[in-house]
CSV table of N, CA, C and O in Angstrom, one decimal:
chain,number,residue,atom,x,y,z
A,1,UNK,N,-15.6,-1.9,-12.6
A,1,UNK,CA,-14.4,-2.6,-12.1
A,1,UNK,C,-13.5,-1.6,-11.4
A,1,UNK,O,-13.2,-0.5,-11.9
A,2,UNK,N,-13.0,-2.0,-10.3
A,2,UNK,CA,-12.1,-1.3,-9.5
A,2,UNK,C,-10.8,-2.1,-9.5
A,2,UNK,O,-10.8,-3.3,-9.2
A,3,UNK,N,-9.7,-1.4,-9.8
A,3,UNK,CA,-8.4,-2.0,-9.8
A,3,UNK,C,-7.4,-1.2,-9.0
A,3,UNK,O,-7.4,0.0,-9.0
A,4,UNK,N,-6.5,-2.0,-8.3
A,4,UNK,CA,-5.4,-1.4,-7.6
A,4,UNK,C,-4.2,-2.1,-8.2
A,4,UNK,O,-4.0,-3.3,-8.1
A,5,UNK,N,-3.3,-1.3,-8.8
A,5,UNK,CA,-2.1,-1.9,-9.4
A,5,UNK,C,-0.8,-1.3,-8.8
A,5,UNK,O,-0.6,-0.1,-8.8
A,6,UNK,N,0.0,-2.2,-8.2
A,6,UNK,CA,1.2,-1.7,-7.6
A,6,UNK,C,2.4,-1.8,-8.6
A,6,UNK,O,2.3,-2.6,-9.6
A,7,UNK,N,3.4,-1.0,-8.4
A,7,UNK,CA,4.6,-1.0,-9.2
A,7,UNK,C,5.7,-0.5,-8.4
A,7,UNK,O,5.6,0.1,-7.3
A,8,UNK,N,6.9,-0.7,-8.8
A,8,UNK,CA,8.1,-0.2,-8.2
A,8,UNK,C,8.9,-1.2,-7.4
A,8,UNK,O,10.0,-0.9,-6.9
A,9,UNK,N,8.4,-2.4,-7.3
A,9,UNK,CA,9.2,-3.5,-6.6
A,9,UNK,C,10.4,-3.9,-7.4
A,9,UNK,O,10.5,-3.6,-8.6
A,10,UNK,N,11.3,-4.6,-6.8
A,10,UNK,CA,12.5,-5.1,-7.4
A,10,UNK,C,13.5,-5.6,-6.4
A,10,UNK,O,13.2,-5.8,-5.3
A,11,UNK,N,14.7,-5.8,-6.9
A,11,UNK,CA,15.8,-6.3,-6.1
A,11,UNK,C,16.7,-5.1,-5.8
A,11,UNK,O,17.2,-4.4,-6.7
A,12,UNK,N,17.0,-5.0,-4.5
A,12,UNK,CA,17.8,-3.9,-4.0
A,12,UNK,C,18.8,-4.5,-3.0
A,12,UNK,O,18.5,-5.5,-2.3
A,13,UNK,N,19.9,-3.8,-2.8
A,13,UNK,CA,20.9,-4.2,-1.8
A,13,UNK,C,20.5,-3.6,-0.4
A,13,UNK,O,19.8,-2.5,-0.4
A,14,UNK,N,20.9,-4.2,0.6
A,14,UNK,CA,20.6,-3.7,2.0
A,14,UNK,C,21.2,-2.3,2.1
A,14,UNK,O,22.3,-2.0,1.6
A,15,UNK,N,20.4,-1.4,2.7
A,15,UNK,CA,20.7,0.0,2.8
A,15,UNK,C,20.2,0.9,1.7
A,15,UNK,O,20.3,2.1,1.8
A,16,UNK,N,19.7,0.2,0.7
A,16,UNK,CA,19.2,1.0,-0.4
A,16,UNK,C,17.7,1.5,-0.2
A,16,UNK,O,17.1,1.3,0.8
A,17,UNK,N,17.2,2.1,-1.3
A,17,UNK,CA,15.9,2.7,-1.2
A,17,UNK,C,15.1,2.2,-2.4
A,17,UNK,O,15.6,1.8,-3.4
A,18,UNK,N,13.8,2.3,-2.2
A,18,UNK,CA,12.8,1.9,-3.2
A,18,UNK,C,11.5,2.6,-3.0
A,18,UNK,O,11.1,2.9,-1.8
A,19,UNK,N,10.9,3.0,-4.1
A,19,UNK,CA,9.6,3.7,-4.0
A,19,UNK,C,8.5,2.9,-4.7
A,19,UNK,O,8.6,2.6,-5.9
A,20,UNK,N,7.5,2.5,-3.9
A,20,UNK,CA,6.4,1.7,-4.4
A,20,UNK,C,5.2,2.7,-4.8
A,20,UNK,O,5.0,3.6,-4.0
A,21,UNK,N,4.5,2.4,-5.8
A,21,UNK,CA,3.4,3.2,-6.2
A,21,UNK,C,2.2,2.3,-6.4
A,21,UNK,O,2.3,1.1,-6.7
A,22,UNK,N,1.0,2.8,-6.1
A,22,UNK,CA,-0.2,2.1,-6.3
A,22,UNK,C,-1.2,3.0,-6.9
A,22,UNK,O,-1.5,4.1,-6.4
A,23,UNK,N,-1.8,2.6,-8.1
A,23,UNK,CA,-2.8,3.4,-8.8
A,23,UNK,C,-4.1,2.8,-8.7
A,23,UNK,O,-4.3,1.6,-9.0
A,24,UNK,N,-5.1,3.5,-8.3
A,24,UNK,CA,-6.5,3.1,-8.2
A,24,UNK,C,-7.2,3.5,-9.4
A,24,UNK,O,-7.1,4.7,-9.9
A,25,UNK,N,-8.0,2.7,-10.0
A,25,UNK,CA,-8.7,3.0,-11.2
A,25,UNK,C,-10.1,2.3,-11.2
A,25,UNK,O,-10.3,1.4,-10.5
A,26,UNK,N,-11.0,2.8,-12.1
A,26,UNK,CA,-12.3,2.2,-12.3
A,26,UNK,C,-13.3,3.1,-11.7
A,26,UNK,O,-13.1,4.3,-11.5
A,27,UNK,N,-14.5,2.5,-11.4
A,27,UNK,CA,-15.6,3.3,-10.8
A,27,UNK,C,-15.4,3.5,-9.3
A,27,UNK,O,-15.5,2.6,-8.5
A,28,UNK,N,-15.0,4.7,-9.0
A,28,UNK,CA,-14.6,5.1,-7.7
A,28,UNK,C,-15.3,6.4,-7.3
A,28,UNK,O,-15.1,7.5,-7.9
A,29,UNK,N,-16.2,6.4,-6.3
A,29,UNK,CA,-16.8,7.6,-5.8
A,29,UNK,C,-16.0,8.2,-4.7
A,29,UNK,O,-15.9,9.5,-4.7
A,30,UNK,N,-15.4,7.4,-3.9
A,30,UNK,CA,-14.7,8.0,-2.8
A,30,UNK,C,-13.6,7.0,-2.3
A,30,UNK,O,-13.8,5.8,-2.1
A,31,UNK,N,-12.4,7.5,-2.2
A,31,UNK,CA,-11.3,6.7,-1.6
A,31,UNK,C,-11.1,7.1,-0.2
A,31,UNK,O,-10.8,8.2,0.2
A,32,UNK,N,-11.3,6.1,0.7
A,32,UNK,CA,-11.2,6.3,2.1
A,32,UNK,C,-9.7,5.9,2.5
A,32,UNK,O,-8.8,6.3,1.8
A,33,UNK,N,-9.6,5.2,3.6
A,33,UNK,CA,-8.2,4.8,4.0
A,33,UNK,C,-7.5,4.0,3.0
A,33,UNK,O,-8.1,3.2,2.3
A,34,UNK,N,-6.2,4.2,2.8
A,34,UNK,CA,-5.4,3.4,2.0
A,34,UNK,C,-4.2,2.9,2.8
A,34,UNK,O,-3.8,3.5,3.8
A,35,UNK,N,-3.6,1.9,2.3
A,35,UNK,CA,-2.4,1.4,3.0
A,35,UNK,C,-1.6,0.4,2.3
A,35,UNK,O,-1.9,0.0,1.2
A,36,UNK,N,-0.5,0.0,2.9
A,36,UNK,CA,0.4,-1.0,2.4
A,36,UNK,C,0.6,-2.1,3.4
A,36,UNK,O,0.7,-1.9,4.6
A,37,UNK,N,0.5,-3.3,2.9
A,37,UNK,CA,0.7,-4.5,3.7
A,37,UNK,C,1.8,-5.4,3.0
A,37,UNK,O,2.1,-5.2,1.8
A,38,UNK,N,2.4,-6.3,3.7
A,38,UNK,CA,3.4,-7.1,3.1
A,38,UNK,C,3.3,-8.5,3.7
A,38,UNK,O,2.8,-8.7,4.8
A,39,UNK,N,3.7,-9.5,2.9
A,39,UNK,CA,3.8,-10.8,3.3
A,39,UNK,C,5.1,-11.4,2.9
A,39,UNK,O,5.5,-11.5,1.8
A,40,UNK,N,5.9,-11.8,3.9
A,40,UNK,CA,7.2,-12.4,3.8
A,40,UNK,C,7.0,-13.9,3.6
A,40,UNK,O,6.0,-14.5,4.1
A,41,UNK,N,8.0,-14.6,3.0
A,41,UNK,CA,7.9,-16.0,2.9
A,41,UNK,C,7.7,-16.7,4.2
A,41,UNK,O,8.4,-16.5,5.2
A,42,UNK,N,6.7,-17.6,4.3
A,42,UNK,CA,6.4,-18.3,5.5
A,42,UNK,C,5.7,-17.6,6.6
A,42,UNK,O,5.5,-18.1,7.7
A,43,UNK,N,5.3,-16.3,6.3
A,43,UNK,CA,4.7,-15.5,7.3
A,43,UNK,C,3.3,-15.0,6.8
A,43,UNK,O,3.0,-15.0,5.6
A,44,UNK,N,2.5,-14.6,7.7
A,44,UNK,CA,1.2,-14.0,7.4
A,44,UNK,C,1.4,-12.5,7.0
A,44,UNK,O,2.3,-11.9,7.3
A,45,UNK,N,0.4,-12.1,6.3
A,45,UNK,CA,0.3,-10.7,5.9
A,45,UNK,C,0.3,-9.7,7.1
A,45,UNK,O,-0.3,-10.0,8.1
A,46,UNK,N,1.1,-8.7,7.0
A,46,UNK,CA,1.2,-7.7,8.1
A,46,UNK,C,1.0,-6.3,7.6
A,46,UNK,O,1.4,-6.0,6.5
A,47,UNK,N,0.5,-5.4,8.5
A,47,UNK,CA,0.3,-4.0,8.1
A,47,UNK,C,1.7,-3.4,8.1
A,47,UNK,O,2.5,-3.6,9.0
A,48,UNK,N,1.9,-2.5,7.1
A,48,UNK,CA,3.1,-1.8,7.0
A,48,UNK,C,2.9,-0.3,7.3
A,48,UNK,O,3.5,0.3,8.2
A,49,UNK,N,1.9,0.3,6.6
A,49,UNK,CA,1.5,1.7,6.9
A,49,UNK,C,0.2,2.0,6.3
A,49,UNK,O,-0.3,1.3,5.4
A,50,UNK,N,-0.5,2.9,6.9
A,50,UNK,CA,-1.8,3.3,6.4
A,50,UNK,C,-1.9,4.8,6.4
A,50,UNK,O,-1.1,5.5,7.1
A,51,UNK,N,-2.8,5.3,5.6
A,51,UNK,CA,-3.0,6.8,5.5
A,51,UNK,C,-4.5,7.1,5.2
A,51,UNK,O,-5.1,6.4,4.4
A,52,UNK,N,-5.0,8.0,5.9
A,52,UNK,CA,-6.4,8.3,5.8
A,52,UNK,C,-6.6,9.3,4.6
A,52,UNK,O,-5.6,9.8,4.1
A,53,UNK,N,-7.8,9.5,4.2
A,53,UNK,CA,-8.1,10.5,3.1
A,53,UNK,C,-7.6,11.9,3.4
A,53,UNK,O,-7.3,12.6,2.5
A,54,UNK,N,-7.5,12.2,4.7
A,54,UNK,CA,-7.0,13.5,5.2
A,54,UNK,C,-5.5,13.6,5.4
A,54,UNK,O,-5.0,14.6,5.6
A,55,UNK,N,-4.8,12.4,5.2
A,55,UNK,CA,-3.4,12.4,5.3
A,55,UNK,C,-2.8,12.0,6.6
A,55,UNK,O,-1.6,12.0,6.8
A,56,UNK,N,-3.6,11.5,7.5
A,56,UNK,CA,-3.1,11.0,8.8
A,56,UNK,C,-2.5,9.6,8.6
A,56,UNK,O,-3.1,8.8,8.0
A,57,UNK,N,-1.3,9.4,9.1
A,57,UNK,CA,-0.5,8.2,8.9
A,57,UNK,C,-0.3,7.3,10.1
A,57,UNK,O,-0.4,7.8,11.2
A,58,UNK,N,-0.1,6.0,9.8
A,58,UNK,CA,0.2,5.1,10.9
A,58,UNK,C,1.2,4.1,10.3
A,58,UNK,O,1.0,3.6,9.2
A,59,UNK,N,2.2,3.7,11.2
A,59,UNK,CA,3.2,2.8,10.7
A,59,UNK,C,3.4,1.7,11.7
A,59,UNK,O,3.3,1.8,12.9
A,60,UNK,N,3.8,0.5,11.1
A,60,UNK,CA,4.3,-0.6,11.9
A,60,UNK,C,5.6,-0.1,12.6
A,60,UNK,O,6.4,0.6,12.0
A,61,UNK,N,5.8,-0.6,13.8
A,61,UNK,CA,7.0,-0.2,14.6
A,61,UNK,C,8.3,-0.6,13.8
A,61,UNK,O,9.3,0.1,13.9
A,62,UNK,N,8.2,-1.7,13.1
A,62,UNK,CA,9.4,-2.1,12.3
A,62,UNK,C,9.9,-1.2,11.2
A,62,UNK,O,11.0,-1.4,10.7
A,63,UNK,N,9.0,-0.4,10.7
A,63,UNK,CA,9.3,0.5,9.6
A,63,UNK,C,9.4,2.0,9.9
A,63,UNK,O,9.7,2.8,9.1
A,64,UNK,N,9.0,2.3,11.2
A,64,UNK,CA,9.0,3.7,11.6
A,64,UNK,C,10.4,4.4,11.4
A,64,UNK,O,11.4,3.8,11.8
A,65,UNK,N,10.4,5.5,10.8
A,65,UNK,CA,11.7,6.2,10.6
A,65,UNK,C,12.3,5.8,9.3
A,65,UNK,O,13.3,6.5,8.8
A,66,UNK,N,11.9,4.8,8.7
A,66,UNK,CA,12.5,4.3,7.4
A,66,UNK,C,11.6,4.4,6.2
A,66,UNK,O,12.0,4.7,5.1
A,67,UNK,N,10.3,4.1,6.5
A,67,UNK,CA,9.3,4.2,5.4
A,67,UNK,C,8.4,5.4,5.6
A,67,UNK,O,8.1,5.8,6.7
A,68,UNK,N,7.9,5.9,4.4
A,68,UNK,CA,7.0,7.0,4.4
A,68,UNK,C,5.9,6.7,3.4
A,68,UNK,O,6.1,6.5,2.3
A,69,UNK,N,4.6,6.8,3.9
A,69,UNK,CA,3.5,6.6,3.1
A,69,UNK,C,2.9,8.0,2.7
A,69,UNK,O,2.9,8.9,3.6
A,70,UNK,N,2.4,8.1,1.5
A,70,UNK,CA,1.8,9.4,1.1
A,70,UNK,C,0.8,9.0,0.0
A,70,UNK,O,0.7,7.9,-0.5
A,71,UNK,N,0.0,10.0,-0.3
A,71,UNK,CA,-1.1,9.8,-1.3
A,71,UNK,C,-1.3,11.1,-2.1
A,71,UNK,O,-1.1,12.2,-1.6
A,72,UNK,N,-1.8,10.9,-3.3
A,72,UNK,CA,-2.2,12.0,-4.1
A,72,UNK,C,-3.7,11.7,-4.5
A,72,UNK,O,-4.0,10.9,-5.3
A,73,UNK,N,-4.6,12.4,-3.8
A,73,UNK,CA,-6.0,12.1,-4.0
A,73,UNK,C,-6.5,12.5,-5.5
A,73,UNK,O,-7.3,11.8,-6.0
A,74,UNK,N,-5.9,13.5,-6.0
A,74,UNK,CA,-6.3,13.9,-7.4
A,74,UNK,C,-5.9,12.8,-8.4
A,74,UNK,O,-6.6,12.5,-9.4
A,75,UNK,N,-4.7,12.1,-8.2
A,75,UNK,CA,-4.3,11.1,-9.1
A,75,UNK,C,-4.8,9.7,-8.6
A,75,UNK,O,-4.5,8.7,-9.3
A,76,UNK,N,-5.4,9.6,-7.5
A,76,UNK,CA,-5.9,8.4,-6.9
A,76,UNK,C,-4.7,7.4,-6.8
A,76,UNK,O,-4.8,6.2,-7.2
A,77,UNK,N,-3.7,7.9,-6.2
A,77,UNK,CA,-2.5,7.1,-6.0
A,77,UNK,C,-2.0,7.1,-4.5
A,77,UNK,O,-2.2,8.1,-3.8
A,78,UNK,N,-1.4,6.1,-4.1
A,78,UNK,CA,-0.7,6.0,-2.8
A,78,UNK,C,0.7,5.5,-3.0
A,78,UNK,O,0.9,4.6,-3.9
A,79,UNK,N,1.6,6.0,-2.2
A,79,UNK,CA,3.0,5.7,-2.4
A,79,UNK,C,3.6,5.2,-1.1
A,79,UNK,O,3.2,5.5,0.0
A,80,UNK,N,4.7,4.4,-1.2
A,80,UNK,CA,5.5,4.0,-0.1
A,80,UNK,C,6.9,4.2,-0.4
A,80,UNK,O,7.5,3.5,-1.2
A,81,UNK,N,7.6,5.2,0.2
A,81,UNK,CA,9.0,5.4,0.1
A,81,UNK,C,9.7,4.6,1.1
A,81,UNK,O,9.5,4.8,2.3
A,82,UNK,N,10.6,3.7,0.7
A,82,UNK,CA,11.3,2.8,1.6
A,82,UNK,C,12.8,3.2,1.6
A,82,UNK,O,13.4,3.2,0.5
A,83,UNK,N,13.3,3.4,2.7
A,83,UNK,CA,14.7,3.7,2.8
A,83,UNK,C,15.4,2.8,3.8
A,83,UNK,O,14.7,2.1,4.6
A,84,UNK,N,16.7,2.7,3.8
A,84,UNK,CA,17.5,1.9,4.7
A,84,UNK,C,16.9,0.5,4.8
A,84,UNK,O,16.7,-0.1,5.8
A,85,UNK,N,16.7,-0.1,3.6
A,85,UNK,CA,16.1,-1.4,3.5
A,85,UNK,C,17.0,-2.5,4.0
A,85,UNK,O,18.3,-2.4,3.9
A,86,UNK,N,16.4,-3.5,4.6
A,86,UNK,CA,17.2,-4.6,5.2
A,86,UNK,C,16.6,-5.9,4.7
A,86,UNK,O,15.4,-5.9,4.2
A,87,UNK,N,17.3,-7.0,4.7
A,87,UNK,CA,16.8,-8.3,4.2
A,87,UNK,C,15.4,-8.7,4.8
A,87,UNK,O,14.6,-9.3,4.1
A,88,UNK,N,15.2,-8.3,6.1
A,88,UNK,CA,13.9,-8.6,6.7
A,88,UNK,C,12.7,-7.8,6.1
A,88,UNK,O,11.6,-8.1,6.4
A,89,UNK,N,13.0,-6.9,5.2
A,89,UNK,CA,11.9,-6.2,4.5
A,89,UNK,C,11.5,-6.9,3.2
A,89,UNK,O,10.5,-6.5,2.6
A,90,UNK,N,12.2,-8.0,2.9
A,90,UNK,CA,11.9,-8.8,1.8
A,90,UNK,C,10.5,-9.4,1.9
A,90,UNK,O,10.2,-10.1,2.9
A,91,UNK,N,9.6,-9.1,0.9
A,91,UNK,CA,8.2,-9.5,1.0
A,91,UNK,C,7.5,-9.1,-0.3
A,91,UNK,O,8.0,-8.3,-1.1
A,92,UNK,N,6.3,-9.6,-0.5
A,92,UNK,CA,5.4,-9.1,-1.5
A,92,UNK,C,4.6,-8.0,-0.8
A,92,UNK,O,4.0,-8.2,0.2
A,93,UNK,N,4.6,-6.8,-1.4
A,93,UNK,CA,3.9,-5.7,-0.8
A,93,UNK,C,2.6,-5.5,-1.6
A,93,UNK,O,2.6,-5.4,-2.8
A,94,UNK,N,1.6,-5.4,-0.8
A,94,UNK,CA,0.2,-5.2,-1.3
A,94,UNK,C,-0.4,-3.9,-1.0
A,94,UNK,O,-0.3,-3.4,0.1
A,95,UNK,N,-1.0,-3.3,-2.0
A,95,UNK,CA,-1.7,-2.0,-1.8
A,95,UNK,C,-3.2,-2.3,-1.4
A,95,UNK,O,-3.8,-3.3,-1.9
A,96,UNK,N,-3.7,-1.6,-0.5
A,96,UNK,CA,-5.1,-1.8,0.0
A,96,UNK,C,-5.8,-0.4,0.0
A,96,UNK,O,-5.2,0.6,0.3
A,97,UNK,N,-7.1,-0.4,-0.3
A,97,UNK,CA,-7.9,0.8,-0.2
A,97,UNK,C,-9.3,0.5,0.1
A,97,UNK,O,-9.9,-0.5,-0.4
A,98,UNK,N,-9.9,1.3,1.0
A,98,UNK,CA,-11.3,1.2,1.3
A,98,UNK,C,-12.0,2.1,0.3
A,98,UNK,O,-11.7,3.3,0.3
A,99,UNK,N,-12.8,1.6,-0.5
A,99,UNK,CA,-13.4,2.4,-1.6
A,99,UNK,C,-14.9,2.3,-1.6
A,99,UNK,O,-15.6,1.3,-1.5
A,100,UNK,N,-15.5,3.5,-1.8
A,100,UNK,CA,-17.0,3.6,-2.0
A,100,UNK,C,-17.2,3.8,-3.5
A,100,UNK,O,-16.7,4.8,-4.0
A,101,UNK,N,-17.8,2.9,-4.1
A,101,UNK,CA,-18.0,3.0,-5.6
A,101,UNK,C,-19.1,3.8,-6.0
A,101,UNK,O,-19.0,4.4,-7.1
A,102,UNK,N,-20.2,3.9,-5.3
A,102,UNK,CA,-21.3,4.7,-5.7
A,102,UNK,C,-21.8,5.7,-4.6
A,102,UNK,O,-21.6,5.4,-3.4
A,103,UNK,N,-22.4,6.8,-5.0
A,103,UNK,CA,-22.8,7.8,-4.1
A,103,UNK,C,-23.9,7.3,-3.1
A,103,UNK,O,-24.0,7.8,-2.0
A,104,UNK,N,-24.6,6.3,-3.6
A,104,UNK,CA,-25.7,5.8,-2.8
A,104,UNK,C,-25.2,4.8,-1.7
A,104,UNK,O,-25.9,4.5,-0.8
A,105,UNK,N,-24.0,4.3,-1.9
A,105,UNK,CA,-23.5,3.4,-1.0
A,105,UNK,C,-23.3,3.9,0.4
A,105,UNK,O,-22.9,5.1,0.6
A,106,UNK,N,-23.5,3.1,1.4
A,106,UNK,CA,-23.4,3.5,2.8
A,106,UNK,C,-22.0,3.1,3.4
A,106,UNK,O,-21.5,3.7,4.3
A,107,UNK,N,-21.5,2.0,2.8
A,107,UNK,CA,-20.2,1.5,3.3
A,107,UNK,C,-19.2,1.3,2.2
A,107,UNK,O,-19.6,1.1,1.0
A,108,UNK,N,-17.9,1.5,2.5
A,108,UNK,CA,-16.9,1.2,1.6
A,108,UNK,C,-16.5,-0.3,1.6
A,108,UNK,O,-17.0,-1.0,2.5
A,109,UNK,N,-15.8,-0.7,0.6
A,109,UNK,CA,-15.3,-2.1,0.6
A,109,UNK,C,-13.8,-2.1,0.4
A,109,UNK,O,-13.2,-1.2,-0.3
A,110,UNK,N,-13.2,-3.1,1.0
A,110,UNK,CA,-11.8,-3.2,0.9
A,110,UNK,C,-11.3,-3.9,-0.4
A,110,UNK,O,-11.7,-5.0,-0.7
A,111,UNK,N,-10.4,-3.2,-1.1
A,111,UNK,CA,-9.9,-3.7,-2.3
A,111,UNK,C,-8.4,-3.9,-2.2
A,111,UNK,O,-7.7,-3.2,-1.4
A,112,UNK,N,-7.9,-4.9,-2.9
A,112,UNK,CA,-6.4,-5.2,-2.8
A,112,UNK,C,-5.8,-5.3,-4.2
A,112,UNK,O,-6.4,-5.7,-5.2
A,113,UNK,N,-4.6,-4.9,-4.3
A,113,UNK,CA,-3.8,-5.1,-5.5
A,113,UNK,C,-3.2,-6.5,-5.5
A,113,UNK,O,-3.4,-7.2,-4.6
A,114,UNK,N,-2.6,-6.8,-6.6
A,114,UNK,CA,-2.0,-8.1,-6.8
A,114,UNK,C,-0.6,-8.3,-6.2
A,114,UNK,O,-0.1,-9.4,-6.1
A,115,UNK,N,0.0,-7.2,-5.8
A,115,UNK,CA,1.2,-7.2,-5.1
A,115,UNK,C,2.4,-6.9,-6.0
A,115,UNK,O,2.4,-7.2,-7.2
A,116,UNK,N,3.5,-6.4,-5.4
A,116,UNK,CA,4.7,-6.2,-6.1
A,116,UNK,C,5.8,-6.7,-5.1
A,116,UNK,O,5.8,-6.5,-3.9
A,117,UNK,N,6.7,-7.5,-5.7
A,117,UNK,CA,7.8,-8.2,-4.9
A,117,UNK,C,9.0,-7.3,-4.7
A,117,UNK,O,9.5,-6.7,-5.6
A,118,UNK,N,9.4,-7.2,-3.4
A,118,UNK,CA,10.6,-6.5,-3.0
A,118,UNK,C,11.5,-7.5,-2.4
A,118,UNK,O,11.2,-8.2,-1.4
A,119,UNK,N,12.7,-7.6,-2.9
A,119,UNK,CA,13.8,-8.4,-2.4
A,119,UNK,C,15.0,-7.6,-2.1
A,119,UNK,O,15.5,-6.9,-2.9
A,120,UNK,N,15.4,-7.8,-0.8
A,120,UNK,CA,16.6,-7.0,-0.3
A,120,UNK,C,17.7,-8.0,0.0
A,120,UNK,O,17.6,-8.9,0.8
A,121,UNK,N,18.8,-7.8,-0.7
A,121,UNK,CA,19.9,-8.7,-0.6
A,121,UNK,C,20.9,-8.2,0.5
A,121,UNK,O,21.0,-6.9,0.6
A,122,UNK,N,21.6,-9.1,1.2
A,122,UNK,CA,22.5,-8.7,2.2
A,122,UNK,C,23.9,-8.5,1.6
A,122,UNK,O,24.2,-8.8,0.5
């Protein structure tokens, strides 16, 4: 069983900061790319940020300069530091990881966490 569990969501005021964490557990041979996605009410899921196993990052234009994604390979965790939060950042944030479960596997598989809700009040 592979699990991704997010934590750190909550209610914050505009201009505030929040740090989301995602822990991967279970049978994991290799953690490839990891990322954060979000889904706001009435909208489809969108990419927020991604990070490769080597630490290369990519951000949505809407969060550049405000959000920072990082990972700790030893702990099998990925983080999202969010600053200067605005009401438009309100969404359920999902952790994603491409995971190879067995050494014999040729391809990784995309796994998702259950999400953590972030609400930014004006």
